[in-house]
PDB file of C-alpha atoms in Angstrom:
ATOM      1  CA  UNK I   1      62.206  -4.425  42.249  1.00  0.00           C
ATOM      2  CA  UNK I   2      59.711  -2.569  44.438  1.00  0.00           C
ATOM      3  CA  UNK I   3      56.873  -1.191  42.368  1.00  0.00           C
ATOM      4  CA  UNK I   4      53.867  -1.977  44.582  1.00  0.00           C
ATOM      5  CA  UNK I   5      52.724   1.630  44.666  1.00  0.00           C
ATOM      6  CA  UNK I   6      53.033   2.154  40.935  1.00  0.00           C
ATOM      7  CA  UNK I   7      51.561  -0.999  39.476  1.00  0.00           C
ATOM      8  CA  UNK I   8      48.750  -3.365  40.313  1.00  0.00           C
ATOM      9  CA  UNK I   9      49.673  -7.052  40.001  1.00  0.00           C
ATOM     10  CA  UNK I  10      48.348  -8.753  36.868  1.00  0.00           C
ATOM     11  CA  UNK I  11      47.221  -5.418  35.411  1.00  0.00           C
ATOM     12  CA  UNK I  12      48.751  -3.529  32.504  1.00  0.00           C
ATOM     13  CA  UNK I  13      47.859  -0.106  33.872  1.00  0.00           C
ATOM     14  CA  UNK I  14      49.462   1.922  36.625  1.00  0.00           C
ATOM     15  CA  UNK I  15      47.718   2.278  39.967  1.00  0.00           C
ATOM     16  CA  UNK I  16      47.151   5.948  39.145  1.00  0.00           C
ATOM     17  CA  UNK I  17      45.159   5.099  35.995  1.00  0.00           C
ATOM     18  CA  UNK I  18      43.109   2.421  37.732  1.00  0.00           C
ATOM     19  CA  UNK I  19      42.508   4.768  40.678  1.00  0.00           C
ATOM     20  CA  UNK I  20      41.323   7.509  38.326  1.00  0.00           C
ATOM     21  CA  UNK I  21      38.847   5.040  36.846  1.00  0.00           C
ATOM     22  CA  UNK I  22      37.618   4.063  40.296  1.00  0.00           C
ATOM     23  CA  UNK I  23      37.194   7.711  41.294  1.00  0.00           C
ATOM     24  CA  UNK I  24      35.129   8.356  38.181  1.00  0.00           C
ATOM     25  CA  UNK I  25      33.068   5.217  38.871  1.00  0.00           C
ATOM     26  CA  UNK I  26      32.476   6.516  42.410  1.00  0.00           C
ATOM     27  CA  UNK I  27      30.817   9.548  40.819  1.00  0.00           C
ATOM     28  CA  UNK I  28      28.364   7.229  39.080  1.00  0.00           C
ATOM     29  CA  UNK I  29      29.785   7.062  35.563  1.00  0.00           C
ATOM     30  CA  UNK I  30      29.545   3.686  33.804  1.00  0.00           C
ATOM     31  CA  UNK I  31      32.467   1.587  32.665  1.00  0.00           C
ATOM     32  CA  UNK I  32      32.041   2.406  28.961  1.00  0.00           C
ATOM     33  CA  UNK I  33      32.205   6.146  29.580  1.00  0.00           C
ATOM     34  CA  UNK I  34      35.166   5.720  31.916  1.00  0.00           C
ATOM     35  CA  UNK I  35      36.939   3.600  29.316  1.00  0.00           C
ATOM     36  CA  UNK I  36      36.427   6.342  26.739  1.00  0.00           C
ATOM     37  CA  UNK I  37      37.766   9.023  29.095  1.00  0.00           C
ATOM     38  CA  UNK I  38      40.842   6.956  29.990  1.00  0.00           C
ATOM     39  CA  UNK I  39      41.428   5.497  26.536  1.00  0.00           C
ATOM     40  CA  UNK I  40      41.140   1.920  27.791  1.00  0.00           C
ATOM     41  CA  UNK I  41      39.090  -1.080  26.670  1.00  0.00           C
ATOM     42  CA  UNK I  42      35.574  -1.371  28.094  1.00  0.00           C
ATOM     43  CA  UNK I  43      36.275  -4.871  29.423  1.00  0.00           C
ATOM     44  CA  UNK I  44      39.422  -3.672  31.181  1.00  0.00           C
ATOM     45  CA  UNK I  45      37.636  -0.917  33.066  1.00  0.00           C
ATOM     46  CA  UNK I  46      34.670  -3.165  33.816  1.00  0.00           C
ATOM     47  CA  UNK I  47      37.132  -5.664  35.324  1.00  0.00           C
ATOM     48  CA  UNK I  48      38.717  -3.012  37.578  1.00  0.00           C
ATOM     49  CA  UNK I  49      35.332  -1.915  38.844  1.00  0.00           C
ATOM     50  CA  UNK I  50      34.062  -5.452  39.440  1.00  0.00           C
ATOM     51  CA  UNK I  51      37.227  -6.461  41.298  1.00  0.00           C
ATOM     52  CA  UNK I  52      37.223  -3.326  43.434  1.00  0.00           C
ATOM     53  CA  UNK I  53      33.550  -3.767  44.302  1.00  0.00           C
ATOM     54  CA  UNK I  54      34.388  -7.204  45.748  1.00  0.00           C
ATOM     55  CA  UNK I  55      36.963  -5.563  48.015  1.00  0.00           C
ATOM     56  CA  UNK I  56      35.217  -2.242  48.654  1.00  0.00           C
ATOM     57  CA  UNK I  57      34.059  -2.829  52.222  1.00  0.00           C
ATOM     58  CA  UNK I  58      37.431  -4.259  53.278  1.00  0.00           C
ATOM     59  CA  UNK I  59      39.218  -1.332  51.620  1.00  0.00           C
ATOM     60  CA  UNK I  60      36.899   1.180  53.312  1.00  0.00           C
ATOM     61  CA  UNK I  61      37.501  -0.355  56.739  1.00  0.00           C
ATOM     62  CA  UNK I  62      41.246  -0.620  56.223  1.00  0.00           C
ATOM     63  CA  UNK I  63      41.667   2.979  55.117  1.00  0.00           C
ATOM     64  CA  UNK I  64      39.406   4.208  57.901  1.00  0.00           C
ATOM     65  CA  UNK I  65      41.819   2.575  60.355  1.00  0.00           C
ATOM     66  CA  UNK I  66      44.749   4.170  58.503  1.00  0.00           C
ATOM     67  CA  UNK I  67      43.001   7.551  58.672  1.00  0.00           C
ATOM     68  CA  UNK I  68      42.527   7.271  62.444  1.00  0.00           C
ATOM     69  CA  UNK I  69      46.139   6.142  62.879  1.00  0.00           C
ATOM     70  CA  UNK I  70      47.743   8.984  60.923  1.00  0.00           C
ATOM     71  CA  UNK I  71      45.478  11.964  61.687  1.00  0.00           C
ATOM     72  CA  UNK I  72      45.707  14.044  64.849  1.00  0.00           C
ATOM     73  CA  UNK I  73      42.018  14.868  64.575  1.00  0.00           C
ATOM     74  CA  UNK I  74      40.570  12.529  61.936  1.00  0.00           C
ATOM     75  CA  UNK I  75      37.675  13.739  59.837  1.00  0.00           C
ATOM     76  CA  UNK I  76      35.667  10.734  58.711  1.00  0.00           C
ATOM     77  CA  UNK I  77      34.396  10.877  55.139  1.00  0.00           C
ATOM     78  CA  UNK I  78      30.659  11.138  54.642  1.00  0.00           C
ATOM     79  CA  UNK I  79      28.803   8.094  53.368  1.00  0.00           C
ATOM     80  CA  UNK I  80      28.768   8.366  49.592  1.00  0.00           C
ATOM     81  CA  UNK I  81      25.896   5.995  48.848  1.00  0.00           C
ATOM     82  CA  UNK I  82      27.674   2.960  47.399  1.00  0.00           C
ATOM     83  CA  UNK I  83      30.351   0.662  48.816  1.00  0.00           C
ATOM     84  CA  UNK I  84      32.679   1.583  45.926  1.00  0.00           C
ATOM     85  CA  UNK I  85      32.259   5.313  46.525  1.00  0.00           C
ATOM     86  CA  UNK I  86      32.676   4.863  50.297  1.00  0.00           C
ATOM     87  CA  UNK I  87      35.926   2.948  49.754  1.00  0.00           C
ATOM     88  CA  UNK I  88      37.274   5.589  47.374  1.00  0.00           C
ATOM     89  CA  UNK I  89      36.353   8.310  49.907  1.00  0.00           C
ATOM     90  CA  UNK I  90      38.235   6.436  52.637  1.00  0.00           C
ATOM     91  CA  UNK I  91      41.367   6.176  50.454  1.00  0.00           C
ATOM     92  CA  UNK I  92      41.160   9.902  49.678  1.00  0.00           C
ATOM     93  CA  UNK I  93      40.655  10.842  53.350  1.00  0.00           C
ATOM     94  CA  UNK I  94      43.543   8.651  54.556  1.00  0.00           C
ATOM     95  CA  UNK I  95      45.849  10.080  51.906  1.00  0.00           C
ATOM     96  CA  UNK I  96      44.824  13.628  52.831  1.00  0.00           C
ATOM     97  CA  UNK I  97      45.583  12.900  56.500  1.00  0.00           C
ATOM     98  CA  UNK I  98      48.959  11.383  55.621  1.00  0.00           C
ATOM     99  CA  UNK I  99      49.958  14.397  53.506  1.00  0.00           C
ATOM    100  CA  UNK I 100      48.923  16.722  56.329  1.00  0.00           C
ATOM    101  CA  UNK I 101      51.052  14.845  58.843  1.00  0.00           C
ATOM    102  CA  UNK I 102      53.968  14.247  56.510  1.00  0.00           C
ATOM    103  CA  UNK I 103      54.286  16.950  53.834  1.00  0.00           C
ATOM    104  CA  UNK I 104      56.785  14.766  51.956  1.00  0.00           C
ATOM    105  CA  UNK I 105      53.844  12.514  51.099  1.00  0.00           C
ATOM    106  CA  UNK I 106      52.558  15.236  48.756  1.00  0.00           C
ATOM    107  CA  UNK I 107      54.817  13.728  46.111  1.00  0.00           C
ATOM    108  CA  UNK I 108      52.907  10.433  46.368  1.00  0.00           C
ATOM    109  CA  UNK I 109      49.529  10.306  44.641  1.00  0.00           C
ATOM    110  CA  UNK I 110      46.604   8.844  46.565  1.00  0.00           C
ATOM    111  CA  UNK I 111      46.612   5.668  44.452  1.00  0.00           C
ATOM    112  CA  UNK I 112      50.360   5.191  44.864  1.00  0.00           C
ATOM    113  CA  UNK I 113      49.704   5.639  48.593  1.00  0.00           C
ATOM    114  CA  UNK I 114      46.922   3.041  48.414  1.00  0.00           C
ATOM    115  CA  UNK I 115      49.287   0.693  46.592  1.00  0.00           C
ATOM    116  CA  UNK I 116      51.889   1.088  49.325  1.00  0.00           C
ATOM    117  CA  UNK I 117      49.370   0.592  52.120  1.00  0.00           C
ATOM    118  CA  UNK I 118      47.906  -2.511  50.474  1.00  0.00           C
ATOM    119  CA  UNK I 119      51.187  -3.932  49.240  1.00  0.00           C
ATOM    120  CA  UNK I 120      49.992  -3.607  45.643  1.00  0.00           C
ATOM    121  CA  UNK I 121      46.835  -5.637  46.309  1.00  0.00           C
ATOM    122  CA  UNK I 122      44.268  -3.069  45.241  1.00  0.00           C
ATOM    123  CA  UNK I 123      42.394  -5.540  43.032  1.00  0.00           C
ATOM    124  CA  UNK I 124      44.031  -8.939  43.545  1.00  0.00           C
ATOM    125  CA  UNK I 125      42.568 -10.476  46.692  1.00  0.00           C
ATOM    126  CA  UNK I 126      39.405 -10.138  48.764  1.00  0.00           C
ATOM    127  CA  UNK I 127      41.498  -9.979  51.941  1.00  0.00           C
ATOM    128  CA  UNK I 128      43.458  -6.887  52.928  1.00  0.00           C
ATOM    129  CA  UNK I 129      47.235  -7.216  53.182  1.00  0.00           C
ATOM    130  CA  UNK I 130      48.506  -7.128  56.729  1.00  0.00           C
TER     131      UNK I 130
END
């Protein structure tokens, strides 16, 4: 069964829920507040954020390459101030470029898109899927 874009391996939550938590973390909110907003355990959200921080620079680079590959005239995201926020901005920018080039992608959320691009490895490994 192919669910890479919907689920994150070894996680109980959908990529969309984890992505929402990462987007909120990119805004500077702490894991306890995010957990309350999403109705998840503090430790769960803290784990997502810690795991993503380990991968943030690789994710940022990977999605910057994706952005350049799919956009006719790529607009690079501004530096957001933290590696986590920069990585989230790169995912958002690459997804925006993909939906501009392929309107059918509008039915795929940015975190489902990220799951597809990374083969479901949003949080599982420090190396980007090839």
